[in-house]
Amino acid sequence: MEAISKNFFLFLSNNKLLDRLAKRYGTRFGADKIVGGETFSQAIPLIKELNRDGLQVTVDHLGEFVNSKKEAKERAKECVYTIQAIASHQLNSEVSLKLTSLGLDISEELVMENMRLILQVAEQHGVTVTIDMEDSSRCGATLDIYKTLKEEYENLGTVIQSYLFRSDEDLDTLDETNPYLRLVKGAYKESGKVAYAEKSMVDENLKRLIKKNLLNGHYTAVGSHDDAMIQYTKELAEEQGISKDQFEFQMLYGMRNETQKKLVQEGYTVRVYLPYGEDWYGYFMRRMAERPANVAFAVKGIFKK
């Protein structure tokens, strides 16, 4: 039943008609519980509140699969504006972005031009940028771009997904770049030719990736709401003498709020992934697919006065 539910929401995430309706009616159907608003200005008070609670943040201007050069450049300008606003408001926040929103599917020249513009501004303001991982068809290109840019900019991270067969080898390839990595399970619908189908295998691979990256001496962001994965990371760090400033836990805005605060009280770094923007629909549906209990947010939003 869980697999059926996941596939259903992943199917909905690609529905163009529903995406257009979502933009028209805004975040009133529960998405405001896990999205920080339609503009970065709306997200700023939320970030300040999270910071006051001891939580760090990474913000993501939602949107992907841009197919015009003009729109890709507008997305890059939005990232620059966000970085400048983070600095001017003295927010404890990083920035996450997707390469398809910056022209990855249009040309390598365009996406590299946009990324360099963003990273130059981010470097000036001391803001770290993480390249989010998308579906497997874009994984290779994303990592190639990351490796090229990492030679030029230190304040750059990316994401590895444990449901992909290739991820362990990708860690080995990235090792020489001293990578800053967010390790996650993955949220796209993938073929059995490239990804593990069984949840237990995805979980075990995530543990292997966490262990390898930490033992390689690289800063590691563990992106998971899973209590077992959090406990595994804690125990691994204690057993191997890995200090708490060598890793962090990352969780989505609106999810496991009490767990986030408890981890902060225990002395761990916790970063909240806070998305914002009008293109919230696909993100929202993938969160529904990841965890059926998230549907309760949507139902509550529909009937809330």
Coordinates of N, CA and C in Angstrom, one line a residue, residues 113-301:
E113 N 27.6 29.8 -16.6 CA 27.6 31.3 -16.5 C 26.7 31.7 -15.3
N114 N 25.6 31.1 -15.1 CA 24.7 31.4 -14.0 C 25.2 31.0 -12.7
M115 N 25.8 29.8 -12.7 CA 26.4 29.3 -11.4 C 27.6 30.2 -11.0
R116 N 28.4 30.6 -11.9 CA 29.6 31.5 -11.5 C 29.1 32.8 -11.0
L117 N 28.0 33.4 -11.6 CA 27.5 34.6 -11.1 C 27.0 34.4 -9.6
I118 N 26.3 33.4 -9.4 CA 25.8 33.1 -8.0 C 26.9 32.9 -7.0
L119 N 27.9 32.1 -7.4 CA 28.9 31.7 -6.5 C 29.9 32.9 -6.2
Q120 N 30.1 33.8 -7.1 CA 30.9 34.9 -6.9 C 30.3 35.8 -5.8
V121 N 29.0 36.0 -5.9 CA 28.2 36.8 -4.9 C 28.2 36.1 -3.6
A122 N 28.0 34.8 -3.6 CA 28.0 34.0 -2.4 C 29.3 34.0 -1.7
E123 N 30.4 34.0 -2.4 CA 31.7 34.0 -1.8 C 32.0 35.4 -1.2
Q124 N 31.5 36.4 -1.8 CA 31.7 37.8 -1.2 C 31.0 37.9 0.1
H125 N 29.9 37.2 0.3 CA 29.1 37.3 1.5 C 29.2 36.2 2.4
G126 N 30.1 35.2 2.1 CA 30.4 34.1 3.0 C 29.2 33.2 3.1
V127 N 28.4 33.0 2.0 CA 27.2 32.1 2.0 C 27.5 30.9 1.2
T128 N 27.3 29.7 1.8 CA 27.5 28.4 1.1 C 26.3 28.1 0.2
V129 N 26.6 27.5 -0.9 CA 25.6 27.1 -1.9 C 25.7 25.6 -2.1
T130 N 24.6 25.0 -2.1 CA 24.5 23.5 -2.3 C 23.7 23.2 -3.6
I131 N 24.3 22.5 -4.5 CA 23.6 22.0 -5.7 C 22.8 20.8 -5.3
D132 N 21.4 21.0 -5.4 CA 20.6 19.9 -5.1 C 20.7 18.8 -6.2
M133 N 20.5 17.6 -5.9 CA 20.5 16.5 -6.9 C 19.1 16.3 -7.4
E134 N 19.0 16.0 -8.7 CA 17.7 15.8 -9.3 C 17.6 14.4 -9.8
D135 N 16.9 14.0 -10.8 CA 16.7 12.6 -11.2 C 18.0 12.1 -11.7
S136 N 18.0 10.7 -11.9 CA 19.3 10.0 -12.2 C 19.8 10.4 -13.6
S137 N 18.9 10.9 -14.5 CA 19.4 11.2 -15.9 C 20.3 12.5 -15.8
R138 N 20.2 13.2 -14.8 CA 21.0 14.5 -14.7 C 22.1 14.4 -13.6
C139 N 22.3 13.2 -13.0 CA 23.2 13.0 -11.9 C 24.7 13.2 -12.4
G140 N 25.0 12.6 -13.5 CA 26.4 12.7 -14.0 C 26.8 14.1 -14.3
A141 N 25.9 14.8 -15.0 CA 26.2 16.2 -15.4 C 26.3 17.1 -14.2
T142 N 25.4 16.9 -13.2 CA 25.4 17.7 -12.0 C 26.7 17.5 -11.3
L143 N 27.2 16.3 -11.1 CA 28.5 16.0 -10.4 C 29.7 16.6 -11.2
D144 N 29.6 16.5 -12.5 CA 30.7 17.0 -13.3 C 30.8 18.6 -13.1
I145 N 29.7 19.2 -13.1 CA 29.6 20.7 -12.9 C 30.1 21.0 -11.5
Y146 N 29.7 20.2 -10.5 CA 30.1 20.4 -9.1 C 31.7 20.4 -9.0
K147 N 32.2 19.3 -9.6 CA 33.7 19.1 -9.5 C 34.4 20.3 -10.2
T148 N 33.9 20.7 -11.3 CA 34.6 21.9 -12.0 C 34.5 23.1 -11.2
L149 N 33.4 23.4 -10.7 CA 33.2 24.7 -9.9 C 33.9 24.6 -8.5
K150 N 34.0 23.4 -8.0 CA 34.7 23.2 -6.7 C 36.1 23.6 -6.7
E151 N 36.7 23.5 -7.9 CA 38.1 23.9 -8.1 C 38.2 25.4 -8.0
E152 N 37.1 26.1 -8.2 CA 37.2 27.6 -8.3 C 36.6 28.2 -7.0
Y153 N 35.6 27.5 -6.4 CA 34.9 28.1 -5.2 C 34.9 27.0 -4.1
E154 N 35.2 27.5 -2.9 CA 35.3 26.6 -1.8 C 33.9 26.4 -1.1
N155 N 33.1 27.4 -1.2 CA 31.8 27.5 -0.5 C 30.7 26.8 -1.3
L156 N 30.9 25.5 -1.7 CA 30.0 24.8 -2.6 C 29.8 23.4 -2.2
G157 N 28.6 22.9 -2.1 CA 28.3 21.5 -1.8 C 27.3 20.9 -2.8
T158 N 27.1 19.6 -2.6 CA 26.1 19.0 -3.5 C 25.5 17.8 -2.7
V159 N 24.7 17.0 -3.4 CA 23.9 16.0 -2.8 C 24.1 14.6 -3.4
I160 N 24.2 13.6 -2.6 CA 24.2 12.2 -3.1 C 23.0 11.5 -2.6
Q161 N 22.4 10.7 -3.4 CA 21.1 10.0 -3.1 C 21.4 8.5 -2.9
S162 N 21.0 7.9 -1.8 CA 21.4 6.5 -1.5 C 20.6 5.5 -2.3
Y163 N 19.5 5.9 -2.9 CA 18.8 4.9 -3.7 C 19.4 4.6 -5.1
L164 N 20.4 5.3 -5.5 CA 21.1 5.1 -6.7 C 22.2 4.1 -6.6
F165 N 22.4 3.2 -7.5 CA 23.4 2.2 -7.4 C 24.8 2.9 -7.5
R166 N 24.9 4.0 -8.2 CA 26.2 4.6 -8.5 C 26.7 5.4 -7.3
S167 N 26.0 5.6 -6.3 CA 26.4 6.6 -5.3 C 27.7 6.3 -4.5
D168 N 27.9 5.0 -4.3 CA 29.1 4.7 -3.5 C 30.4 5.0 -4.4
E169 N 30.3 4.7 -5.7 CA 31.4 5.1 -6.6 C 31.5 6.6 -6.7
D170 N 30.4 7.3 -6.7 CA 30.4 8.8 -6.8 C 31.2 9.3 -5.6
L171 N 31.0 8.8 -4.4 CA 31.7 9.2 -3.2 C 33.2 9.1 -3.4
D172 N 33.6 8.0 -4.0 CA 35.1 7.8 -4.3 C 35.6 8.8 -5.3
T173 N 34.8 9.1 -6.3 CA 35.2 10.1 -7.3 C 35.3 11.5 -6.7
L174 N 34.4 11.8 -5.8 CA 34.4 13.2 -5.2 C 35.4 13.3 -4.1
D175 N 36.0 12.3 -3.6 CA 36.9 12.3 -2.4 C 38.0 13.3 -2.5
E176 N 38.6 13.5 -3.7 CA 39.7 14.4 -3.9 C 39.3 15.9 -3.8
T177 N 38.0 16.1 -3.9 CA 37.5 17.5 -3.9 C 37.3 18.0 -2.5
N178 N 37.5 17.2 -1.5 CA 37.1 17.5 -0.1 C 35.7 18.0 -0.1
P179 N 34.8 17.2 -0.4 CA 33.4 17.6 -0.7 C 32.6 17.9 0.6
Y180 N 31.7 18.9 0.5 CA 30.7 19.1 1.5 C 29.4 18.5 0.9
L181 N 28.9 17.4 1.5 CA 27.9 16.6 0.9 C 26.7 16.5 1.8
R182 N 25.5 16.6 1.2 CA 24.2 16.2 1.9 C 23.9 14.8 1.4
L183 N 23.8 13.9 2.3 CA 23.4 12.5 2.0 C 22.0 12.2 2.3
V184 N 21.2 11.8 1.3 CA 19.8 11.6 1.4 C 19.4 10.3 0.8
K185 N 18.2 9.9 1.0 CA 17.7 8.6 0.4 C 17.3 8.9 -1.1
G186 N 16.6 10.0 -1.4 CA 16.2 10.3 -2.8 C 14.7 10.3 -2.9
A187 N 14.2 11.2 -3.8 CA 12.7 11.4 -3.8 C 12.1 11.3 -5.2
Y188 N 12.9 10.9 -6.2 CA 12.4 10.8 -7.6 C 12.0 9.4 -7.9
K189 N 11.1 9.2 -8.8 CA 10.7 7.9 -9.3 C 11.8 7.4 -10.3
E190 N 12.4 6.3 -10.0 CA 13.6 5.8 -10.8 C 13.4 4.4 -11.2
S191 N 14.0 4.0 -12.3 CA 14.0 2.7 -12.8 C 14.8 1.7 -12.0
G192 N 14.3 0.5 -11.9 CA 15.0 -0.6 -11.2 C 16.4 -0.8 -11.8
K193 N 16.7 -0.3 -13.0 CA 18.0 -0.4 -13.6 C 19.1 0.5 -13.0
V194 N 18.6 1.5 -12.3 CA 19.6 2.5 -11.7 C 19.4 2.6 -10.2
A195 N 18.3 2.2 -9.6 CA 18.1 2.4 -8.2 C 17.5 1.2 -7.5
Y196 N 17.8 1.2 -6.2 CA 17.3 0.1 -5.3 C 15.8 0.3 -5.2
A197 N 15.1 -0.8 -5.2 CA 13.6 -0.7 -5.1 C 13.2 -0.9 -3.6
E198 N 14.0 -1.7 -2.9 CA 13.6 -2.0 -1.5 C 14.1 -0.9 -0.5
K199 N 13.2 -0.5 0.3 CA 13.5 0.5 1.3 C 14.7 0.1 2.2
S200 N 14.8 -1.2 2.6 CA 15.8 -1.6 3.5 C 17.2 -1.5 2.8
M201 N 17.3 -1.7 1.5 CA 18.5 -1.5 0.8 C 18.9 -0.1 0.6
V202 N 17.9 0.8 0.4 CA 18.2 2.2 0.4 C 18.8 2.7 1.7
D203 N 18.1 2.2 2.8 CA 18.6 2.6 4.2 C 20.0 2.1 4.4
E204 N 20.3 0.9 4.1 CA 21.6 0.3 4.4 C 22.7 1.1 3.5
N205 N 22.3 1.4 2.3 CA 23.3 2.1 1.5 C 23.5 3.5 2.1
L206 N 22.5 4.2 2.6 CA 22.7 5.5 3.2 C 23.6 5.4 4.4
K207 N 23.5 4.4 5.2 CA 24.4 4.2 6.3 C 25.9 4.0 5.8
R208 N 26.0 3.2 4.7 CA 27.4 3.0 4.2 C 28.0 4.4 3.7
L209 N 27.1 5.2 3.1 CA 27.6 6.4 2.5 C 28.0 7.4 3.7
I210 N 27.2 7.4 4.7 CA 27.4 8.3 5.9 C 28.8 7.9 6.5
K211 N 29.0 6.6 6.7 CA 30.2 6.1 7.3 C 31.4 6.4 6.4
K212 N 31.3 6.1 5.1 CA 32.4 6.4 4.3 C 32.8 7.9 4.2
N213 N 31.8 8.7 4.1 CA 32.2 10.2 3.9 C 32.7 10.7 5.2
L214 N 32.2 10.3 6.4 CA 32.7 10.8 7.6 C 34.2 10.2 7.9
L215 N 34.4 9.0 7.6 CA 35.7 8.4 7.8 C 36.7 8.9 6.8
N216 N 36.2 9.4 5.7 CA 37.1 10.1 4.7 C 37.5 11.5 5.2
G217 N 36.9 11.9 6.3 CA 37.2 13.2 6.9 C 36.5 14.4 6.3
H218 N 35.4 14.1 5.6 CA 34.6 15.2 4.9 C 33.4 15.6 5.7
Y219 N 33.1 16.9 5.7 CA 31.9 17.4 6.4 C 30.7 16.7 5.7
T220 N 29.8 16.3 6.6 CA 28.7 15.5 6.1 C 27.3 16.0 6.7
A221 N 26.4 16.3 5.8 CA 25.0 16.6 6.2 C 24.2 15.4 6.0
V222 N 23.6 14.9 7.1 CA 22.7 13.7 7.0 C 21.3 14.2 6.9
G223 N 20.7 14.1 5.7 CA 19.4 14.6 5.4 C 18.4 13.4 5.6
S224 N 17.8 13.4 6.8 CA 16.9 12.3 7.1 C 16.0 12.6 8.3
H225 N 14.8 12.2 8.3 CA 13.9 12.3 9.4 C 13.8 11.0 10.2
D226 N 14.5 10.0 9.8 CA 14.4 8.6 10.3 C 15.2 8.6 11.6
D227 N 14.5 8.2 12.7 CA 15.1 8.1 14.0 C 16.3 7.1 14.0
A228 N 16.1 6.0 13.3 CA 17.2 5.0 13.2 C 18.4 5.5 12.5
M229 N 18.2 6.3 11.5 CA 19.4 6.9 10.8 C 20.1 7.9 11.6
I230 N 19.3 8.7 12.3 CA 19.9 9.7 13.2 C 20.7 9.1 14.3
Q231 N 20.1 8.0 14.9 CA 20.8 7.3 16.0 C 22.1 6.6 15.5
Y232 N 22.0 6.1 14.3 CA 23.1 5.4 13.7 C 24.3 6.4 13.5
T233 N 24.0 7.6 13.1 CA 25.0 8.7 12.9 C 25.6 9.1 14.2
K234 N 24.8 9.2 15.2 CA 25.3 9.6 16.6 C 26.2 8.5 17.1
E235 N 25.8 7.2 17.0 CA 26.6 6.1 17.5 C 27.9 6.0 16.7
L236 N 27.9 6.2 15.4 CA 29.1 6.1 14.6 C 30.1 7.2 15.0
A237 N 29.6 8.4 15.2 CA 30.5 9.5 15.5 C 31.1 9.2 16.9
E238 N 30.3 8.7 17.8 CA 30.9 8.4 19.1 C 31.9 7.3 19.1
E239 N 31.6 6.3 18.3 CA 32.5 5.1 18.2 C 33.9 5.5 17.5
Q240 N 33.8 6.4 16.5 CA 34.9 6.7 15.7 C 35.6 8.0 16.2
G241 N 35.1 8.6 17.3 CA 35.7 9.8 17.8 C 35.6 11.0 16.8
I242 N 34.4 11.0 16.1 CA 34.2 12.1 15.2 C 33.4 13.2 15.9
S243 N 34.0 14.4 15.9 CA 33.4 15.6 16.6 C 32.1 16.0 16.0
K244 N 31.3 16.7 16.8 CA 30.0 17.1 16.4 C 30.1 18.2 15.3
D245 N 31.2 18.9 15.2 CA 31.4 19.9 14.2 C 31.8 19.4 12.9
Q246 N 31.8 18.1 12.7 CA 32.2 17.4 11.5 C 30.9 17.0 10.7
F247 N 29.8 17.1 11.3 CA 28.6 16.7 10.6 C 27.4 17.5 11.1
E248 N 26.3 17.4 10.4 CA 25.0 18.0 10.8 C 23.8 17.2 10.4
F249 N 22.7 17.4 11.0 CA 21.5 16.8 10.5 C 20.7 17.8 9.8
Q250 N 20.1 17.4 8.7 CA 19.2 18.3 7.9 C 17.8 17.7 7.8
M251 N 16.8 18.6 8.0 CA 15.4 18.1 8.0 C 14.6 19.2 7.3
L252 N 13.5 18.8 6.7 CA 12.6 19.7 6.0 C 11.8 20.6 6.9
Y253 N 11.6 21.8 6.5 CA 10.8 22.7 7.3 C 9.4 22.1 7.5
G254 N 8.9 22.2 8.7 CA 7.6 21.7 9.0 C 7.6 20.2 9.4
M255 N 8.7 19.5 9.4 CA 8.8 18.1 9.7 C 9.6 17.9 10.9
R256 N 9.2 17.1 11.9 CA 9.9 16.7 13.1 C 10.4 17.9 13.8
N257 N 9.6 18.8 14.1 CA 10.0 20.1 14.7 C 10.6 19.8 16.1
E258 N 10.0 19.0 16.9 CA 10.5 18.7 18.2 C 11.8 17.9 18.2
T259 N 11.9 17.0 17.2 CA 13.2 16.3 17.1 C 14.3 17.3 16.8
Q260 N 14.0 18.2 15.9 CA 15.0 19.2 15.5 C 15.5 20.0 16.8
K261 N 14.6 20.5 17.6 CA 15.0 21.2 18.8 C 15.7 20.4 19.8
K262 N 15.3 19.1 19.9 CA 16.0 18.2 20.8 C 17.4 18.0 20.4
L263 N 17.7 17.8 19.1 CA 19.0 17.6 18.7 C 19.9 18.8 18.9
V264 N 19.3 20.0 18.8 CA 20.0 21.2 19.1 C 20.4 21.3 20.5
Q265 N 19.5 20.9 21.4 CA 19.7 20.9 22.8 C 20.8 19.9 23.2
E266 N 21.0 18.8 22.4 CA 22.0 17.8 22.6 C 23.4 18.3 22.1
G267 N 23.4 19.4 21.4 CA 24.7 20.0 20.9 C 25.0 19.7 19.5
Y268 N 24.0 19.1 18.7 CA 24.2 18.8 17.3 C 23.8 20.0 16.5
T269 N 24.4 20.2 15.3 CA 24.0 21.2 14.4 C 22.8 20.6 13.6
V270 N 21.8 21.4 13.5 CA 20.6 21.0 12.7 C 20.3 22.1 11.7
R271 N 20.1 21.7 10.4 CA 19.8 22.7 9.4 C 18.4 22.4 8.8
V272 N 17.6 23.4 8.7 CA 16.3 23.2 8.2 C 16.2 23.6 6.7
Y273 N 15.7 22.7 5.9 CA 15.6 23.0 4.4 C 14.3 23.7 4.2
L274 N 14.4 25.0 3.9 CA 13.2 25.8 3.8 C 13.0 26.3 2.3
P275 N 12.0 25.7 1.6 CA 11.8 26.1 0.2 C 10.8 27.2 0.2
Y276 N 10.8 28.0 -0.9 CA 9.9 29.1 -1.1 C 9.7 29.3 -2.6
G277 N 8.6 29.9 -2.9 CA 8.4 30.2 -4.4 C 7.0 29.7 -4.8
E278 N 6.6 30.2 -6.0 CA 5.3 29.8 -6.6 C 5.3 28.4 -7.1
D279 N 6.5 27.9 -7.5 CA 6.5 26.5 -8.1 C 6.7 25.5 -7.0
W280 N 5.7 25.5 -6.1 CA 5.8 24.6 -4.9 C 5.2 23.2 -5.1
Y281 N 4.4 23.1 -6.2 CA 3.6 21.9 -6.4 C 4.4 20.6 -6.5
G282 N 5.4 20.5 -7.4 CA 6.2 19.3 -7.5 C 6.9 18.9 -6.2
Y283 N 7.5 19.9 -5.6 CA 8.1 19.6 -4.3 C 7.2 19.1 -3.3
F284 N 6.0 19.7 -3.2 CA 5.0 19.3 -2.2 C 4.5 17.8 -2.5
M285 N 4.3 17.4 -3.7 CA 3.9 16.1 -4.0 C 5.0 15.1 -3.7
R286 N 6.3 15.4 -4.0 CA 7.3 14.5 -3.6 C 7.4 14.3 -2.1
R287 N 7.1 15.3 -1.3 CA 7.1 15.1 0.1 C 6.0 14.2 0.5
M288 N 4.8 14.3 -0.2 CA 3.7 13.4 0.1 C 4.1 11.9 -0.2
A289 N 4.9 11.8 -1.3 CA 5.3 10.4 -1.7 C 6.3 9.8 -0.7
E290 N 7.2 10.7 -0.1 CA 8.2 10.2 0.8 C 7.5 9.7 2.1
R291 N 6.5 10.3 2.5 CA 5.9 10.0 3.8 C 4.4 10.2 3.8
P292 N 3.6 9.1 3.7 CA 2.2 9.2 3.6 C 1.5 10.1 4.7
A293 N 2.1 10.1 5.9 CA 1.6 10.9 7.0 C 1.6 12.4 6.6
N294 N 2.4 12.8 5.7 CA 2.4 14.2 5.3 C 1.1 14.6 4.7
V295 N 0.2 13.7 4.2 CA -1.1 14.0 3.7 C -1.9 14.8 4.7
A296 N -1.7 14.5 6.0 CA -2.4 15.2 7.0 C -2.3 16.7 7.0
F297 N -1.1 17.1 6.6 CA -0.8 18.6 6.4 C -1.8 19.2 5.4
A298 N -1.9 18.5 4.3 CA -2.8 19.0 3.2 C -4.3 19.0 3.6
V299 N -4.7 17.9 4.3 CA -6.1 17.8 4.7 C -6.4 19.0 5.7
K300 N -5.5 19.2 6.6 CA -5.7 20.2 7.6 C -5.7 21.6 7.0
G301 N -4.9 21.8 5.9 CA -4.9 23.1 5.2 C -6.2 23.3 4.5

